[in-house]
Amino acid sequence: LKALKHAARVTFRLSEKATVTIHVKRGKRVLKTARLQLRQGKHRVTLRSAKLRRGRYTIAVSARDAAGNRSTLAAKSLRLRR
């Protein structure tokens, strides 16, 4: 997880093909959501938004495979500075 100007970069690894959902939240408010279908392997996703300003955010990532199995929710805190 890396903070960029008006963006957050998330890096993760999938053991099989899955649909990945990434939420960027400030408090309880969801500012950005991305839903991606990705294959097995290591991935790096950059989420850009003008709404991402200086402050603290929570990035939550979950995955669902073709059989409908869900991963556990992985969440990390991020602090954007200018």
mmCIF file of N, CA and C in Angstrom:
data_model
loop_
_atom_site.group_PDB
_atom_site.id
_atom_site.type_symbol
_atom_site.label_atom_id
_atom_site.label_comp_id
_atom_site.label_asym_id
_atom_site.label_seq_id
_atom_site.Cartn_x
_atom_site.Cartn_y
_atom_site.Cartn_z
ATOM 1 N N LEU A 1 0.851 -1.167 0.000
ATOM 2 C CA LEU A 1 0.000 0.000 0.000
ATOM 3 C C LEU A 1 0.895 1.228 0.000
ATOM 4 N N LYS A 2 0.635 2.128 -0.968
ATOM 5 C CA LYS A 2 1.466 3.313 -1.083
ATOM 6 C C LYS A 2 0.599 4.527 -1.389
ATOM 7 N N ALA A 3 0.871 5.632 -0.728
ATOM 8 C CA ALA A 3 0.140 6.870 -0.966
ATOM 9 C C ALA A 3 0.816 7.650 -2.081
ATOM 10 N N LEU A 4 0.010 8.148 -3.015
ATOM 11 C CA LEU A 4 0.476 8.996 -4.100
ATOM 12 C C LEU A 4 -0.356 10.278 -4.068
ATOM 13 N N LYS A 5 -0.029 11.255 -4.880
ATOM 14 C CA LYS A 5 -0.818 12.485 -4.915
ATOM 15 C C LYS A 5 -2.190 12.183 -5.526
ATOM 16 N N HIS A 6 -3.236 12.380 -4.753
ATOM 17 C CA HIS A 6 -4.621 12.117 -5.143
ATOM 18 C C HIS A 6 -4.828 10.666 -5.592
ATOM 19 N N ALA A 7 -4.064 9.738 -4.999
ATOM 20 C CA ALA A 7 -4.176 8.337 -5.410
ATOM 21 C C ALA A 7 -3.636 7.411 -4.326
ATOM 22 N N ALA A 8 -4.007 6.147 -4.454
ATOM 23 C CA ALA A 8 -3.487 5.092 -3.586
ATOM 24 C C ALA A 8 -3.130 3.911 -4.463
ATOM 25 N N ARG A 9 -1.970 3.317 -4.222
ATOM 26 C CA ARG A 9 -1.526 2.156 -4.981
ATOM 27 C C ARG A 9 -1.588 0.926 -4.072
ATOM 28 N N VAL A 10 -2.300 -0.083 -4.521
ATOM 29 C CA VAL A 10 -2.501 -1.306 -3.751
ATOM 30 C C VAL A 10 -1.807 -2.456 -4.486
ATOM 31 N N THR A 11 -1.016 -3.237 -3.766
ATOM 32 C CA THR A 11 -0.326 -4.384 -4.336
ATOM 33 C C THR A 11 -0.792 -5.637 -3.596
ATOM 34 N N PHE A 12 -1.129 -6.679 -4.352
ATOM 35 C CA PHE A 12 -1.601 -7.923 -3.750
ATOM 36 C C PHE A 12 -1.339 -9.082 -4.697
ATOM 37 N N ARG A 13 -1.508 -10.308 -4.178
ATOM 38 C CA ARG A 13 -1.273 -11.530 -4.949
ATOM 39 C C ARG A 13 -2.533 -12.403 -4.883
ATOM 40 N N LEU A 14 -2.908 -12.989 -6.024
ATOM 41 C CA LEU A 14 -4.042 -13.904 -6.099
ATOM 42 C C LEU A 14 -3.545 -15.310 -6.387
ATOM 43 N N SER A 15 -4.111 -16.298 -5.707
ATOM 44 C CA SER A 15 -3.714 -17.690 -5.933
ATOM 45 C C SER A 15 -4.473 -18.302 -7.107
ATOM 46 N N GLU A 16 -5.571 -17.638 -7.524
ATOM 47 C CA GLU A 16 -6.340 -18.093 -8.682
ATOM 48 C C GLU A 16 -7.119 -16.911 -9.251
ATOM 49 N N LYS A 17 -7.712 -17.094 -10.425
ATOM 50 C CA LYS A 17 -8.496 -16.054 -11.075
ATOM 51 C C LYS A 17 -9.651 -15.643 -10.152
ATOM 52 N N ALA A 18 -9.875 -14.332 -10.005
ATOM 53 C CA ALA A 18 -10.907 -13.862 -9.080
ATOM 54 C C ALA A 18 -11.387 -12.460 -9.455
ATOM 55 N N THR A 19 -12.549 -12.109 -8.905
ATOM 56 C CA THR A 19 -13.052 -10.741 -8.996
ATOM 57 C C THR A 19 -12.651 -10.043 -7.705
ATOM 58 N N VAL A 20 -11.906 -8.957 -7.831
ATOM 59 C CA VAL A 20 -11.373 -8.232 -6.683
ATOM 60 C C VAL A 20 -12.150 -6.930 -6.516
ATOM 61 N N THR A 21 -12.550 -6.644 -5.283
ATOM 62 C CA THR A 21 -13.233 -5.388 -4.972
ATOM 63 C C THR A 21 -12.358 -4.599 -4.010
ATOM 64 N N ILE A 22 -12.118 -3.322 -4.362
ATOM 65 C CA ILE A 22 -11.297 -2.443 -3.535
ATOM 66 C C ILE A 22 -12.138 -1.224 -3.168
ATOM 67 N N HIS A 23 -12.224 -0.932 -1.862
ATOM 68 C CA HIS A 23 -12.947 0.239 -1.373
ATOM 69 C C HIS A 23 -11.958 1.184 -0.709
ATOM 70 N N VAL A 24 -12.077 2.469 -1.018
ATOM 71 C CA VAL A 24 -11.307 3.504 -0.334
ATOM 72 C C VAL A 24 -12.295 4.273 0.527
ATOM 73 N N LYS A 25 -12.068 4.249 1.853
ATOM 74 C CA LYS A 25 -13.008 4.876 2.774
ATOM 75 C C LYS A 25 -12.311 5.921 3.635
ATOM 76 N N ARG A 26 -13.060 6.969 3.958
ATOM 77 C CA ARG A 26 -12.622 7.961 4.938
ATOM 78 C C ARG A 26 -13.695 7.960 6.003
ATOM 79 N N GLY A 27 -13.365 7.426 7.168
ATOM 80 C CA GLY A 27 -14.383 7.197 8.188
ATOM 81 C C GLY A 27 -15.291 6.082 7.692
ATOM 82 N N LYS A 28 -16.600 6.305 7.689
ATOM 83 C CA LYS A 28 -17.545 5.308 7.183
ATOM 84 C C LYS A 28 -17.936 5.573 5.739
ATOM 85 N N ARG A 29 -17.512 6.691 5.184
ATOM 86 C CA ARG A 29 -17.885 7.102 3.830
ATOM 87 C C ARG A 29 -16.971 6.466 2.782
ATOM 88 N N VAL A 30 -17.564 5.790 1.813
ATOM 89 C CA VAL A 30 -16.794 5.175 0.717
ATOM 90 C C VAL A 30 -16.593 6.232 -0.368
ATOM 91 N N LEU A 31 -15.328 6.535 -0.673
ATOM 92 C CA LEU A 31 -15.003 7.559 -1.663
ATOM 93 C C LEU A 31 -14.784 6.982 -3.054
ATOM 94 N N LYS A 32 -14.287 5.764 -3.118
ATOM 95 C CA LYS A 32 -13.955 5.157 -4.406
ATOM 96 C C LYS A 32 -14.091 3.651 -4.281
ATOM 97 N N THR A 33 -14.670 3.030 -5.308
ATOM 98 C CA THR A 33 -14.788 1.581 -5.373
ATOM 99 C C THR A 33 -14.309 1.108 -6.735
ATOM 100 N N ALA A 34 -13.525 0.057 -6.742
ATOM 101 C CA ALA A 34 -13.069 -0.545 -8.002
ATOM 102 C C ALA A 34 -13.366 -2.037 -7.942
ATOM 103 N N ARG A 35 -13.914 -2.567 -9.015
ATOM 104 C CA ARG A 35 -14.197 -4.004 -9.116
ATOM 105 C C ARG A 35 -13.493 -4.496 -10.377
ATOM 106 N N LEU A 36 -12.569 -5.435 -10.203
ATOM 107 C CA LEU A 36 -11.726 -5.898 -11.302
ATOM 108 C C LEU A 36 -11.716 -7.415 -11.380
ATOM 109 N N GLN A 37 -11.707 -7.951 -12.591
ATOM 110 C CA GLN A 37 -11.524 -9.383 -12.789
ATOM 111 C C GLN A 37 -10.068 -9.598 -13.168
ATOM 112 N N LEU A 38 -9.357 -10.342 -12.323
ATOM 113 C CA LEU A 38 -7.921 -10.509 -12.506
ATOM 114 C C LEU A 38 -7.540 -11.981 -12.472
ATOM 115 N N ARG A 39 -6.445 -12.290 -13.139
ATOM 116 C CA ARG A 39 -5.961 -13.667 -13.168
ATOM 117 C C ARG A 39 -5.003 -13.904 -11.993
ATOM 118 N N GLN A 40 -4.555 -15.126 -11.868
ATOM 119 C CA GLN A 40 -3.626 -15.526 -10.816
ATOM 120 C C GLN A 40 -2.334 -14.736 -10.926
ATOM 121 N N GLY A 41 -1.743 -14.396 -9.797
ATOM 122 C CA GLY A 41 -0.447 -13.728 -9.789
ATOM 123 C C GLY A 41 -0.439 -12.453 -8.981
ATOM 124 N N LYS A 42 0.652 -11.700 -9.117
ATOM 125 C CA LYS A 42 0.843 -10.455 -8.383
ATOM 126 C C LYS A 42 0.261 -9.298 -9.194
ATOM 127 N N HIS A 43 -0.436 -8.393 -8.502
ATOM 128 C CA HIS A 43 -1.082 -7.259 -9.166
ATOM 129 C C HIS A 43 -0.796 -5.970 -8.405
ATOM 130 N N ARG A 44 -0.763 -4.865 -9.155
ATOM 131 C CA ARG A 44 -0.613 -3.533 -8.569
ATOM 132 C C ARG A 44 -1.676 -2.650 -9.210
ATOM 133 N N VAL A 45 -2.568 -2.096 -8.386
ATOM 134 C CA VAL A 45 -3.677 -1.280 -8.861
ATOM 135 C C VAL A 45 -3.532 0.109 -8.268
ATOM 136 N N THR A 46 -3.623 1.137 -9.115
ATOM 137 C CA THR A 46 -3.583 2.522 -8.661
ATOM 138 C C THR A 46 -4.977 3.117 -8.783
ATOM 139 N N LEU A 47 -5.511 3.579 -7.662
ATOM 140 C CA LEU A 47 -6.835 4.210 -7.624
ATOM 141 C C LEU A 47 -6.644 5.713 -7.529
ATOM 142 N N ARG A 48 -7.107 6.426 -8.536
ATOM 143 C CA ARG A 48 -6.975 7.887 -8.565
ATOM 144 C C ARG A 48 -8.333 8.534 -8.364
ATOM 145 N N SER A 49 -8.342 9.641 -7.617
ATOM 146 C CA SER A 49 -9.566 10.389 -7.402
ATOM 147 C C SER A 49 -9.218 11.764 -6.849
ATOM 148 N N ALA A 50 -9.884 12.797 -7.348
ATOM 149 C CA ALA A 50 -9.686 14.151 -6.826
ATOM 150 C C ALA A 50 -10.186 14.235 -5.384
ATOM 151 N N LYS A 51 -11.047 13.297 -4.979
ATOM 152 C CA LYS A 51 -11.574 13.270 -3.618
ATOM 153 C C LYS A 51 -10.521 12.838 -2.605
ATOM 154 N N LEU A 52 -9.453 12.213 -3.068
ATOM 155 C CA LEU A 52 -8.400 11.767 -2.162
ATOM 156 C C LEU A 52 -7.472 12.928 -1.862
ATOM 157 N N ARG A 53 -7.726 13.572 -0.758
ATOM 158 C CA ARG A 53 -6.923 14.706 -0.319
ATOM 159 C C ARG A 53 -6.166 14.327 0.942
ATOM 160 N N ARG A 54 -5.481 15.275 1.502
ATOM 161 C CA ARG A 54 -4.701 15.053 2.701
ATOM 162 C C ARG A 54 -5.585 14.476 3.819
ATOM 163 N N GLY A 55 -5.112 13.412 4.473
ATOM 164 C CA GLY A 55 -5.859 12.822 5.577
ATOM 165 C C GLY A 55 -5.653 11.328 5.695
ATOM 166 N N ARG A 56 -6.451 10.708 6.552
ATOM 167 C CA ARG A 56 -6.360 9.267 6.805
ATOM 168 C C ARG A 56 -7.480 8.530 6.076
ATOM 169 N N TYR A 57 -7.132 7.392 5.493
ATOM 170 C CA TYR A 57 -8.071 6.574 4.732
ATOM 171 C C TYR A 57 -7.894 5.111 5.113
ATOM 172 N N THR A 58 -8.920 4.318 4.823
ATOM 173 C CA THR A 58 -8.843 2.872 4.969
ATOM 174 C C THR A 58 -9.046 2.260 3.591
ATOM 175 N N ILE A 59 -8.155 1.372 3.206
ATOM 176 C CA ILE A 59 -8.256 0.654 1.942
ATOM 177 C C ILE A 59 -8.656 -0.785 2.282
ATOM 178 N N ALA A 60 -9.796 -1.230 1.749
ATOM 179 C CA ALA A 60 -10.291 -2.582 2.015
ATOM 180 C C ALA A 60 -10.317 -3.373 0.706
ATOM 181 N N VAL A 61 -9.747 -4.573 0.728
ATOM 182 C CA VAL A 61 -9.654 -5.415 -0.468
ATOM 183 C C VAL A 61 -10.257 -6.787 -0.163
ATOM 184 N N SER A 62 -11.118 -7.265 -1.075
ATOM 185 C CA SER A 62 -11.649 -8.620 -0.957
ATOM 186 C C SER A 62 -11.685 -9.243 -2.346
ATOM 187 N N ALA A 63 -11.698 -10.571 -2.391
ATOM 188 C CA ALA A 63 -11.714 -11.286 -3.668
ATOM 189 C C ALA A 63 -12.751 -12.402 -3.617
ATOM 190 N N ARG A 64 -13.318 -12.705 -4.794
ATOM 191 C CA ARG A 64 -14.275 -13.814 -4.923
ATOM 192 C C ARG A 64 -13.873 -14.615 -6.155
ATOM 193 N N ASP A 65 -13.709 -15.939 -5.973
ATOM 194 C CA ASP A 65 -13.318 -16.783 -7.108
ATOM 195 C C ASP A 65 -14.546 -17.229 -7.896
ATOM 196 N N ALA A 66 -14.326 -18.010 -8.944
ATOM 197 C CA ALA A 66 -15.406 -18.447 -9.836
ATOM 198 C C ALA A 66 -16.423 -19.333 -9.113
ATOM 199 N N ALA A 67 -16.004 -20.032 -8.068
ATOM 200 C CA ALA A 67 -16.905 -20.903 -7.311
ATOM 201 C C ALA A 67 -17.734 -20.127 -6.295
ATOM 202 N N GLY A 68 -17.450 -18.832 -6.144
ATOM 203 C CA GLY A 68 -18.203 -18.005 -5.200
ATOM 204 C C GLY A 68 -17.575 -17.898 -3.825
ATOM 205 N N ASN A 69 -16.404 -18.478 -3.637
ATOM 206 C CA ASN A 69 -15.708 -18.389 -2.343
ATOM 207 C C ASN A 69 -15.128 -16.994 -2.172
ATOM 208 N N ARG A 70 -15.321 -16.411 -0.995
ATOM 209 C CA ARG A 70 -14.801 -15.079 -0.703
ATOM 210 C C ARG A 70 -13.559 -15.153 0.171
ATOM 211 N N SER A 71 -12.662 -14.233 -0.064
ATOM 212 C CA SER A 71 -11.490 -14.119 0.803
ATOM 213 C C SER A 71 -11.896 -13.358 2.056
ATOM 214 N N THR A 72 -11.029 -13.399 3.047
ATOM 215 C CA THR A 72 -11.259 -12.553 4.208
ATOM 216 C C THR A 72 -10.944 -11.122 3.799
ATOM 217 N N LEU A 73 -11.615 -10.174 4.395
ATOM 218 C CA LEU A 73 -11.424 -8.765 4.070
ATOM 219 C C LEU A 73 -10.080 -8.302 4.606
ATOM 220 N N ALA A 74 -9.250 -7.771 3.738
ATOM 221 C CA ALA A 74 -7.955 -7.221 4.144
ATOM 222 C C ALA A 74 -8.095 -5.708 4.125
ATOM 223 N N ALA A 75 -7.805 -5.067 5.249
ATOM 224 C CA ALA A 75 -7.934 -3.612 5.358
ATOM 225 C C ALA A 75 -6.669 -3.030 5.962
ATOM 226 N N LYS A 76 -6.236 -1.907 5.407
ATOM 227 C CA LYS A 76 -5.054 -1.205 5.909
ATOM 228 C C LYS A 76 -5.360 0.279 5.956
ATOM 229 N N SER A 77 -4.699 0.972 6.882
ATOM 230 C CA SER A 77 -4.838 2.423 6.984
ATOM 231 C C SER A 77 -3.768 3.091 6.142
ATOM 232 N N LEU A 78 -4.112 4.262 5.636
ATOM 233 C CA LEU A 78 -3.206 5.012 4.774
ATOM 234 C C LEU A 78 -3.327 6.485 5.136
ATOM 235 N N ARG A 79 -2.210 7.177 5.180
ATOM 236 C CA ARG A 79 -2.230 8.612 5.448
ATOM 237 C C ARG A 79 -1.634 9.341 4.264
ATOM 238 N N LEU A 80 -2.458 10.179 3.626
ATOM 239 C CA LEU A 80 -1.992 10.988 2.500
ATOM 240 C C LEU A 80 -1.480 12.326 3.011
ATOM 241 N N ARG A 81 -0.320 12.703 2.534
ATOM 242 C CA ARG A 81 0.275 14.001 2.874
ATOM 243 C C ARG A 81 0.570 14.723 1.575
ATOM 244 N N ARG A 82 0.552 16.006 1.615
ATOM 245 C CA ARG A 82 0.888 16.776 0.415
ATOM 246 C C ARG A 82 2.295 17.231 0.447
#
